[in-house]
mmCIF file of C-alpha atoms and ligand atoms in Angstrom:
data_model
loop_
_atom_site.group_PDB
_atom_site.id
_atom_site.type_symbol
_atom_site.label_atom_id
_atom_site.label_comp_id
_atom_site.label_asym_id
_atom_site.label_seq_id
_atom_site.Cartn_x
_atom_site.Cartn_y
_atom_site.Cartn_z
ATOM 1 C CA UNK A 80 32.385 -30.366 17.513
ATOM 2 C CA UNK A 81 31.963 -27.205 15.424
ATOM 3 C CA UNK A 82 32.204 -24.088 17.570
ATOM 4 C CA UNK A 83 29.184 -22.203 16.285
ATOM 5 C CA UNK A 84 29.506 -19.566 18.930
ATOM 6 C CA UNK A 85 32.904 -18.541 17.676
ATOM 7 C CA UNK A 86 31.776 -18.553 14.058
ATOM 8 C CA UNK A 87 28.750 -16.350 14.668
ATOM 9 C CA UNK A 88 30.698 -13.797 16.658
ATOM 10 C CA UNK A 89 33.579 -13.647 14.193
ATOM 11 C CA UNK A 90 31.458 -13.608 11.059
ATOM 12 C CA UNK A 91 30.628 -9.885 11.222
ATOM 13 C CA UNK A 92 34.295 -8.958 11.190
ATOM 14 C CA UNK A 93 34.928 -11.171 8.191
ATOM 15 C CA UNK A 94 31.934 -9.708 6.366
ATOM 16 C CA UNK A 95 33.114 -6.144 7.014
ATOM 17 C CA UNK A 96 36.594 -6.887 5.675
ATOM 18 C CA UNK A 97 35.229 -8.638 2.618
ATOM 19 C CA UNK A 98 32.748 -5.918 1.729
ATOM 20 C CA UNK A 99 35.238 -3.106 2.241
ATOM 21 C CA UNK A 100 37.608 -4.676 -0.241
ATOM 22 C CA UNK A 101 34.697 -5.395 -2.596
ATOM 23 C CA UNK A 102 33.706 -1.718 -2.579
ATOM 24 C CA UNK A 103 37.220 -0.791 -3.518
ATOM 25 C CA UNK A 104 37.365 -3.268 -6.377
ATOM 26 C CA UNK A 105 33.942 -2.276 -7.625
ATOM 27 C CA UNK A 106 34.888 1.384 -7.615
ATOM 28 C CA UNK A 107 37.995 0.804 -9.660
ATOM 29 C CA UNK A 108 36.277 -1.437 -12.181
ATOM 30 C CA UNK A 109 33.377 0.966 -12.791
ATOM 31 C CA UNK A 110 35.635 3.963 -12.940
ATOM 32 C CA UNK A 111 37.513 2.553 -15.882
ATOM 33 C CA UNK A 112 34.354 1.256 -17.518
ATOM 34 C CA UNK A 113 32.386 4.522 -17.427
ATOM 35 C CA UNK A 114 35.184 7.046 -17.367
ATOM 36 C CA UNK A 115 34.072 8.327 -13.962
ATOM 37 C CA UNK A 116 36.552 9.139 -11.283
ATOM 38 C CA UNK A 117 37.003 6.809 -8.395
ATOM 39 C CA UNK A 118 35.846 9.489 -5.974
ATOM 40 C CA UNK A 119 32.565 9.959 -7.819
ATOM 41 C CA UNK A 120 31.781 6.264 -7.789
ATOM 42 C CA UNK A 121 32.866 5.943 -4.215
ATOM 43 C CA UNK A 122 30.637 8.786 -3.069
ATOM 44 C CA UNK A 123 27.660 7.254 -4.822
ATOM 45 C CA UNK A 124 28.047 3.856 -3.269
ATOM 46 C CA UNK A 125 29.751 4.697 -0.032
ATOM 47 C CA UNK A 126 26.790 5.518 2.156
ATOM 48 C CA UNK A 127 24.618 2.737 0.778
ATOM 49 C CA UNK A 128 27.310 0.184 1.352
ATOM 50 C CA UNK A 129 28.126 1.379 4.830
ATOM 51 C CA UNK A 130 24.444 1.275 5.729
ATOM 52 C CA UNK A 131 24.104 -2.311 4.501
ATOM 53 C CA UNK A 132 27.231 -3.280 6.354
ATOM 54 C CA UNK A 133 26.012 -1.852 9.622
ATOM 55 C CA UNK A 134 22.643 -3.487 9.209
ATOM 56 C CA UNK A 135 24.176 -6.850 8.379
ATOM 57 C CA UNK A 136 26.448 -6.696 11.376
ATOM 58 C CA UNK A 137 23.591 -5.705 13.673
ATOM 59 C CA UNK A 138 21.404 -8.551 12.431
ATOM 60 C CA UNK A 139 24.208 -11.077 12.867
ATOM 61 C CA UNK A 140 24.987 -9.888 16.367
ATOM 62 C CA UNK A 141 21.321 -9.920 17.373
ATOM 63 C CA UNK A 142 20.859 -13.431 16.043
ATOM 64 C CA UNK A 143 24.052 -14.499 17.772
ATOM 65 C CA UNK A 144 22.926 -13.110 21.096
ATOM 66 C CA UNK A 145 19.477 -14.567 20.776
ATOM 67 C CA UNK A 146 20.808 -17.974 20.008
ATOM 68 C CA UNK A 147 23.824 -18.212 22.252
ATOM 69 C CA UNK A 148 23.564 -15.270 24.558
ATOM 70 C CA UNK A 149 21.156 -16.486 27.139
ATOM 71 C CA UNK A 150 20.267 -19.841 28.477
ATOM 72 C CA UNK A 151 22.281 -21.687 25.854
ATOM 73 C CA UNK A 152 22.535 -25.358 26.475
ATOM 74 C CA UNK A 153 20.095 -25.310 29.390
ATOM 75 C CA UNK A 154 17.473 -27.967 29.571
ATOM 76 C CA UNK A 155 14.416 -25.837 28.800
ATOM 77 C CA UNK A 156 10.720 -26.598 28.776
ATOM 78 C CA UNK A 157 10.395 -25.846 25.070
ATOM 79 C CA UNK A 158 13.298 -28.020 24.133
ATOM 80 C CA UNK A 159 11.496 -30.797 25.854
ATOM 81 C CA UNK A 160 8.374 -30.222 23.744
ATOM 82 C CA UNK A 161 8.792 -31.924 20.434
ATOM 83 C CA UNK A 162 6.692 -29.561 18.269
ATOM 84 C CA UNK A 163 8.610 -27.553 15.672
ATOM 85 C CA UNK A 164 6.531 -24.444 16.359
ATOM 86 C CA UNK A 165 7.294 -24.750 20.054
ATOM 87 C CA UNK A 166 10.971 -24.778 19.246
ATOM 88 C CA UNK A 167 10.762 -21.790 16.892
ATOM 89 C CA UNK A 168 8.753 -19.883 19.444
ATOM 90 C CA UNK A 169 11.246 -20.623 22.146
ATOM 91 C CA UNK A 170 14.117 -19.644 19.845
ATOM 92 C CA UNK A 171 12.437 -16.293 19.142
ATOM 93 C CA UNK A 172 11.085 -15.388 22.556
ATOM 94 C CA UNK A 173 12.652 -17.623 25.201
ATOM 95 C CA UNK A 174 9.376 -17.358 27.077
ATOM 96 C CA UNK A 175 8.448 -19.777 29.821
ATOM 97 C CA UNK A 176 5.021 -21.424 29.611
ATOM 98 C CA UNK A 177 2.664 -20.895 32.523
ATOM 99 C CA UNK A 178 2.846 -24.476 33.780
ATOM 100 C CA UNK A 179 6.625 -24.045 34.267
ATOM 101 C CA UNK A 180 6.326 -20.838 36.228
ATOM 102 C CA UNK A 181 7.622 -22.509 39.382
ATOM 103 C CA UNK A 182 11.056 -22.761 37.786
ATOM 104 C CA UNK A 183 11.472 -19.022 37.376
ATOM 105 C CA UNK A 184 9.916 -17.965 40.669
ATOM 106 C CA UNK A 185 12.151 -15.635 42.693
ATOM 107 C CA UNK A 186 12.534 -15.892 46.439
ATOM 108 C CA UNK A 187 10.720 -12.619 47.023
ATOM 109 C CA UNK A 188 7.337 -12.869 48.622
ATOM 110 C CA UNK A 189 5.555 -9.656 49.478
ATOM 111 C CA UNK A 190 2.391 -10.433 51.392
ATOM 112 C CA UNK A 191 1.716 -13.355 49.120
ATOM 113 C CA UNK A 192 2.631 -11.506 45.917
ATOM 114 C CA UNK A 193 5.371 -13.415 44.169
ATOM 115 C CA UNK A 194 7.821 -12.301 41.546
ATOM 116 C CA UNK A 195 8.726 -14.201 38.387
ATOM 117 C CA UNK A 196 12.022 -13.826 36.601
ATOM 118 C CA UNK A 197 10.278 -13.454 33.233
ATOM 119 C CA UNK A 198 11.927 -12.432 30.015
ATOM 120 C CA UNK A 199 10.688 -9.582 27.849
ATOM 121 C CA UNK A 200 7.112 -10.416 26.774
ATOM 122 C CA UNK A 201 6.783 -12.201 23.403
ATOM 123 C CA UNK A 202 4.695 -9.427 21.816
ATOM 124 C CA UNK A 203 7.554 -7.012 22.489
ATOM 125 C CA UNK A 204 10.092 -9.371 20.996
ATOM 126 C CA UNK A 205 7.959 -9.908 17.872
ATOM 127 C CA UNK A 206 7.662 -6.153 17.437
ATOM 128 C CA UNK A 207 11.411 -5.953 17.660
ATOM 129 C CA UNK A 208 11.868 -8.595 14.939
ATOM 130 C CA UNK A 209 9.250 -6.836 12.862
ATOM 131 C CA UNK A 210 11.167 -3.593 13.116
ATOM 132 C CA UNK A 211 14.352 -5.320 11.972
ATOM 133 C CA UNK A 212 12.594 -6.740 8.929
ATOM 134 C CA UNK A 213 11.035 -3.376 8.190
ATOM 135 C CA UNK A 214 14.426 -1.714 8.479
ATOM 136 C CA UNK A 215 15.829 -3.965 5.793
ATOM 137 C CA UNK A 216 12.932 -3.221 3.480
ATOM 138 C CA UNK A 217 13.151 0.506 4.211
ATOM 139 C CA UNK A 218 16.871 0.715 3.682
ATOM 140 C CA UNK A 219 16.786 -1.213 0.408
ATOM 141 C CA UNK A 220 13.776 0.665 -0.885
ATOM 142 C CA UNK A 221 14.814 4.210 -0.027
ATOM 143 C CA UNK A 222 18.585 4.197 0.133
ATOM 144 C CA UNK A 223 19.923 1.345 -1.959
ATOM 145 C CA UNK A 224 17.685 0.802 -4.971
ATOM 146 C CA UNK A 225 16.131 4.247 -4.612
ATOM 147 C CA UNK A 226 12.818 2.727 -5.697
ATOM 148 C CA UNK A 227 10.987 4.789 -3.076
ATOM 149 C CA UNK A 228 11.166 8.565 -3.026
ATOM 150 C CA UNK A 229 12.255 10.375 0.087
ATOM 151 C CA UNK A 230 9.868 12.995 1.452
ATOM 152 C CA UNK A 231 11.609 15.972 -0.090
ATOM 153 C CA UNK A 232 11.893 14.311 -3.495
ATOM 154 C CA UNK A 233 8.269 13.243 -3.386
ATOM 155 C CA UNK A 234 7.222 16.771 -2.523
ATOM 156 C CA UNK A 235 9.265 18.264 -5.364
ATOM 157 C CA UNK A 236 7.873 15.758 -7.823
ATOM 158 C CA UNK A 237 4.288 16.422 -6.803
ATOM 159 C CA UNK A 238 4.866 20.152 -7.036
ATOM 160 C CA UNK A 239 6.266 19.747 -10.520
ATOM 161 C CA UNK A 240 3.316 17.662 -11.638
ATOM 162 C CA UNK A 241 0.909 20.172 -10.097
ATOM 163 C CA UNK A 242 2.619 23.058 -11.881
ATOM 164 C CA UNK A 243 2.455 21.209 -15.168
ATOM 165 C CA UNK A 244 -1.209 20.374 -14.676
ATOM 166 C CA UNK A 245 -1.935 23.942 -13.760
ATOM 167 C CA UNK A 246 -0.144 25.302 -16.836
ATOM 168 C CA UNK A 247 -2.061 22.790 -18.939
ATOM 169 C CA UNK A 248 -5.397 23.820 -17.432
ATOM 170 C CA UNK A 249 -4.658 27.498 -17.828
ATOM 171 C CA UNK A 250 -3.692 26.970 -21.450
ATOM 172 C CA UNK A 251 -6.874 25.048 -22.182
ATOM 173 C CA UNK A 252 -8.967 27.757 -20.514
ATOM 174 C CA UNK A 253 -10.434 25.472 -17.839
ATOM 175 C CA UNK A 254 -8.528 27.357 -15.178
ATOM 176 C CA UNK A 255 -8.230 31.112 -15.426
ATOM 177 C CA UNK A 256 -6.286 33.465 -13.225
ATOM 178 C CA UNK A 257 -6.079 37.237 -12.886
ATOM 179 C CA UNK A 258 -3.509 37.340 -15.699
ATOM 180 C CA UNK A 259 -5.377 35.215 -18.216
ATOM 181 C CA UNK A 260 -8.994 36.044 -17.406
ATOM 182 C CA UNK A 261 -11.116 37.466 -20.217
ATOM 183 C CA UNK A 262 -14.478 39.180 -20.118
ATOM 184 C CA UNK A 263 -17.308 36.831 -21.075
ATOM 185 C CA UNK A 264 -20.522 38.211 -22.551
ATOM 186 C CA UNK A 265 -22.315 34.980 -23.311
ATOM 187 C CA UNK A 266 -25.854 35.168 -21.872
ATOM 188 C CA UNK A 267 -25.643 31.711 -20.267
ATOM 189 C CA UNK A 268 -22.430 32.625 -18.432
ATOM 190 C CA UNK A 269 -23.853 35.983 -17.318
ATOM 191 C CA UNK A 270 -26.894 34.186 -15.923
ATOM 192 C CA UNK A 271 -24.617 31.833 -14.046
ATOM 193 C CA UNK A 272 -22.735 34.875 -12.754
ATOM 194 C CA UNK A 273 -26.003 36.443 -11.670
ATOM 195 C CA UNK A 274 -26.942 33.313 -9.718
ATOM 196 C CA UNK A 275 -23.571 33.339 -7.956
ATOM 197 C CA UNK A 276 -24.005 37.041 -7.224
ATOM 198 C CA UNK A 277 -27.514 36.536 -5.847
ATOM 199 C CA UNK A 278 -26.389 33.687 -3.646
ATOM 200 C CA UNK A 279 -23.246 35.327 -2.241
ATOM 201 C CA UNK A 280 -22.950 39.047 -2.838
ATOM 202 C CA UNK A 281 -26.305 40.799 -2.428
ATOM 203 C CA UNK A 282 -25.976 41.107 1.325
ATOM 204 C CA UNK A 283 -23.147 43.616 0.926
ATOM 205 C CA UNK A 284 -23.461 44.946 -2.614
ATOM 206 C CA UNK A 285 -27.261 45.109 -2.903
ATOM 207 C CA UNK A 286 -29.562 43.040 -5.140
ATOM 208 C CA UNK A 287 -28.798 45.221 -8.168
ATOM 209 C CA UNK A 288 -25.170 46.031 -7.351
ATOM 210 C CA UNK A 289 -25.905 49.546 -6.136
ATOM 211 C CA UNK A 290 -23.914 48.922 -2.955
ATOM 212 C CA UNK A 291 -24.751 48.553 0.769
ATOM 213 C CA UNK A 292 -21.838 47.753 3.084
ATOM 214 C CA UNK A 293 -19.750 47.186 -0.029
ATOM 215 C CA UNK A 294 -19.297 49.808 -2.739
ATOM 216 C CA UNK A 295 -21.443 50.464 -5.785
ATOM 217 C CA UNK A 296 -20.505 48.030 -8.541
ATOM 218 C CA UNK A 297 -22.514 49.700 -11.312
ATOM 219 C CA UNK A 298 -20.631 52.979 -11.686
ATOM 220 C CA UNK A 299 -17.314 53.742 -13.362
ATOM 221 C CA UNK A 300 -15.400 54.212 -10.093
ATOM 222 C CA UNK A 301 -13.357 51.433 -8.600
ATOM 223 C CA UNK A 302 -11.385 51.397 -5.320
ATOM 224 C CA UNK A 303 -9.348 48.375 -6.313
ATOM 225 C CA UNK A 304 -9.231 48.951 -10.038
ATOM 226 C CA UNK A 305 -11.796 48.450 -12.805
ATOM 227 C CA UNK A 306 -11.726 46.079 -15.738
ATOM 228 C CA UNK A 307 -12.229 42.341 -15.721
ATOM 229 C CA UNK A 308 -8.715 41.524 -14.498
ATOM 230 C CA UNK A 309 -8.816 43.810 -11.457
ATOM 231 C CA UNK A 310 -12.367 42.799 -10.588
ATOM 232 C CA UNK A 311 -11.488 39.125 -10.903
ATOM 233 C CA UNK A 312 -8.496 39.737 -8.656
ATOM 234 C CA UNK A 313 -10.550 41.591 -6.008
ATOM 235 C CA UNK A 314 -13.146 38.812 -5.906
ATOM 236 C CA UNK A 315 -10.517 36.069 -5.845
ATOM 237 C CA UNK A 316 -8.280 37.492 -3.128
ATOM 238 C CA UNK A 317 -10.741 39.889 -1.464
ATOM 239 C CA UNK A 318 -9.804 42.951 0.552
ATOM 240 C CA UNK A 319 -10.036 41.328 3.968
ATOM 241 C CA UNK A 320 -9.012 44.463 5.858
ATOM 242 C CA UNK A 321 -11.973 46.341 4.341
ATOM 243 C CA UNK A 322 -14.585 43.614 4.787
ATOM 244 C CA UNK A 323 -14.497 42.041 1.332
ATOM 245 C CA UNK A 324 -13.654 38.390 1.806
ATOM 246 C CA UNK A 325 -11.575 36.218 -0.510
ATOM 247 C CA UNK A 326 -13.766 33.913 -2.590
ATOM 248 C CA UNK A 327 -10.938 31.761 -3.806
ATOM 249 C CA UNK A 328 -11.826 28.851 -1.567
ATOM 250 C CA UNK A 329 -15.562 28.952 -2.216
ATOM 251 C CA UNK A 330 -15.745 29.658 -5.940
ATOM 252 C CA UNK A 331 -13.625 28.044 -8.626
ATOM 253 C CA UNK A 332 -11.854 30.184 -11.199
ATOM 254 C CA UNK A 333 -14.594 29.685 -13.806
ATOM 255 C CA UNK A 334 -17.232 30.806 -11.314
ATOM 256 C CA UNK A 335 -15.198 33.863 -10.350
ATOM 257 C CA UNK A 336 -14.819 34.688 -14.044
ATOM 258 C CA UNK A 337 -18.582 34.365 -14.490
ATOM 259 C CA UNK A 338 -19.487 36.577 -11.516
ATOM 260 C CA UNK A 339 -16.784 39.125 -12.458
ATOM 261 C CA UNK A 340 -18.189 39.267 -15.979
ATOM 262 C CA UNK A 341 -21.645 39.735 -14.496
ATOM 263 C CA UNK A 342 -20.341 42.604 -12.332
ATOM 264 C CA UNK A 343 -18.858 44.261 -15.434
ATOM 265 C CA UNK A 344 -22.218 43.813 -17.214
ATOM 266 C CA UNK A 345 -23.871 45.863 -14.446
ATOM 267 C CA UNK A 346 -21.903 48.923 -15.555
ATOM 268 C CA UNK A 347 -24.148 51.919 -16.134
ATOM 269 C CA UNK A 348 -27.360 50.204 -14.971
ATOM 270 C CA UNK A 349 -27.816 52.957 -12.394
ATOM 271 C CA UNK A 350 -30.076 51.150 -9.907
ATOM 272 C CA UNK A 351 -32.242 53.185 -7.492
ATOM 273 C CA UNK A 352 -30.651 54.289 -4.183
ATOM 274 C CA UNK A 353 -27.172 53.438 -5.433
ATOM 275 C CA UNK A 354 -24.206 54.488 -3.297
ATOM 276 C CA UNK A 355 -21.989 57.407 -4.245
ATOM 277 C CA UNK A 356 -19.019 56.549 -6.455
ATOM 278 C CA UNK A 357 -15.830 55.587 -4.633
ATOM 279 C CA UNK A 358 -12.315 55.190 -5.997
ATOM 280 C CA UNK A 359 -10.862 56.019 -9.394
ATOM 281 C CA UNK A 360 -12.543 56.509 -12.715
ATOM 282 C CA UNK A 361 -12.399 53.729 -15.282
ATOM 283 C CA UNK A 362 -14.275 54.237 -18.521
ATOM 284 C CA UNK A 363 -16.768 51.623 -19.678
ATOM 285 C CA UNK A 364 -14.466 50.708 -22.531
ATOM 286 C CA UNK A 365 -11.630 50.192 -20.044
ATOM 287 C CA UNK A 366 -13.787 47.580 -18.378
ATOM 288 C CA UNK A 367 -14.586 45.880 -21.634
ATOM 289 C CA UNK A 368 -10.955 45.877 -22.686
ATOM 290 C CA UNK A 369 -10.049 44.335 -19.383
ATOM 291 C CA UNK A 370 -7.466 46.966 -18.411
ATOM 292 C CA UNK A 371 -5.162 46.154 -15.626
HETATM 293 C C1 LIG B 482 -19.381 40.764 3.781
HETATM 294 C C2 LIG B 482 -19.692 41.772 2.812
HETATM 295 C C3 LIG B 482 -19.319 41.481 1.380
HETATM 296 C C4 LIG B 482 -19.671 40.408 0.603
HETATM 297 C C5 LIG B 482 -20.483 39.178 1.007
HETATM 298 C C6 LIG B 482 -19.112 40.658 -0.698
HETATM 299 N N1 LIG B 482 -18.431 41.835 -0.704
HETATM 300 FE FE1 LIG B 482 -17.492 42.654 -2.297
HETATM 301 N N2 LIG B 482 -16.851 44.141 -1.145
HETATM 302 C C7 LIG B 482 -17.183 44.378 0.178
HETATM 303 C C8 LIG B 482 -16.505 45.560 0.665
HETATM 304 C C9 LIG B 482 -16.616 46.128 2.046
HETATM 305 C C10 LIG B 482 -15.758 46.057 -0.419
HETATM 306 C C11 LIG B 482 -14.882 47.269 -0.425
HETATM 307 C C12 LIG B 482 -13.414 46.880 -0.273
HETATM 308 C C13 LIG B 482 -12.484 48.079 -0.274
HETATM 309 O O1 LIG B 482 -12.867 49.103 0.288
HETATM 310 O O2 LIG B 482 -11.390 47.929 -0.840
HETATM 311 C C14 LIG B 482 -16.006 45.150 -1.515
HETATM 312 C C15 LIG B 482 -15.456 45.303 -2.776
HETATM 313 C C16 LIG B 482 -15.803 44.553 -3.872
HETATM 314 C C17 LIG B 482 -15.322 44.799 -5.206
HETATM 315 C C18 LIG B 482 -14.359 45.901 -5.607
HETATM 316 C C19 LIG B 482 -15.088 47.223 -5.633
HETATM 317 C C20 LIG B 482 -14.126 48.348 -5.911
HETATM 318 O O3 LIG B 482 -14.597 49.489 -5.941
HETATM 319 O O4 LIG B 482 -12.942 48.099 -6.082
HETATM 320 C C21 LIG B 482 -15.891 43.881 -6.024
HETATM 321 C C22 LIG B 482 -15.688 43.731 -7.508
HETATM 322 C C23 LIG B 482 -16.688 43.025 -5.173
HETATM 323 N N3 LIG B 482 -16.622 43.461 -3.878
HETATM 324 C C24 LIG B 482 -17.415 41.952 -5.656
HETATM 325 C C25 LIG B 482 -18.051 41.068 -4.815
HETATM 326 C C26 LIG B 482 -18.657 39.839 -5.274
HETATM 327 C C27 LIG B 482 -18.700 39.383 -6.708
HETATM 328 C C28 LIG B 482 -19.149 39.233 -4.169
HETATM 329 C C29 LIG B 482 -19.833 37.895 -4.092
HETATM 330 C C30 LIG B 482 -19.128 36.763 -4.646
HETATM 331 C C31 LIG B 482 -18.879 40.083 -3.043
HETATM 332 N N4 LIG B 482 -18.198 41.172 -3.471
HETATM 333 C C32 LIG B 482 -19.269 39.771 -1.750
HETATM 334 C C33 LIG B 482 -18.016 43.573 0.939
HETATM 335 C C34 LIG B 482 -18.536 42.365 0.531
#
């Protein structure tokens, strides 16, 4: 009779020997073919190959144990049942059906509570097999064929794409920042800016920009710098320590550009009860030129 037990337990060793020599041969062949050094090739394939080897060996050993390790050759309930599924199930879980419980009853009896010598529950065993299958997929996908990106690579790639998209948007004018922003004087945009101002800014800067808690926005004096670029920057990032919040998360760059342009358009309107000037002088033409 063929000694399957011996074969299964010796197979891993044979596989390891075979694959180790295969790696060596492969390395030499490729090195000559592509002009790469043996070390380079070896480093590339080494970890992948070792990982596959370990996995293969583990799977073989697990299968070996499952098949021969426990209860081999015993007359079992499942073997008695003729159904193929029954046999597969028994092979995978070795569980004892309820009607055969008597066979695995232990001698212990604690006030009528009896103990069964059960194996690990089937659901646990199936999870275990599932994890083995998943491991194979994972290893092949991420470490052998490199078809899946590891976290760090994925992150870098997404960042690159985002940077490219951002550069594209900035170039096309859809997205403006404090460096690229220009003053807009189009009446439609200024109206939009006025709406944004009315909805968000009047509480602190007054309905006409004369200033309340916040400073006067209609004079030529600016604490954080005048001109469209500085004003855009102040609105975008705010001056949180002084009570001016950052609007970056609530307004998009186009909206900030519109409200900043509206603020610039308020220059010299001199509303009643305006606050005293604060900050440094910027001429009206500085604002229009968008000085920094
Ligand atoms: C919660 C009150 C508050 C709200 C709301 C507010 N601001 Fe301000 N803002 C301030 C304060 C306070 C300052 C002064 C910051 C400083 O001293 O540096 C300020 C400063 C500014 C400045 C710079 C003024 C300068 O002299 O440098 C601009 C421009 C500005 N706000 C625009 C806006 C716009 C536009 C909105 C609406 C989208 C807005 N603010 C909403 C309180 C507010």
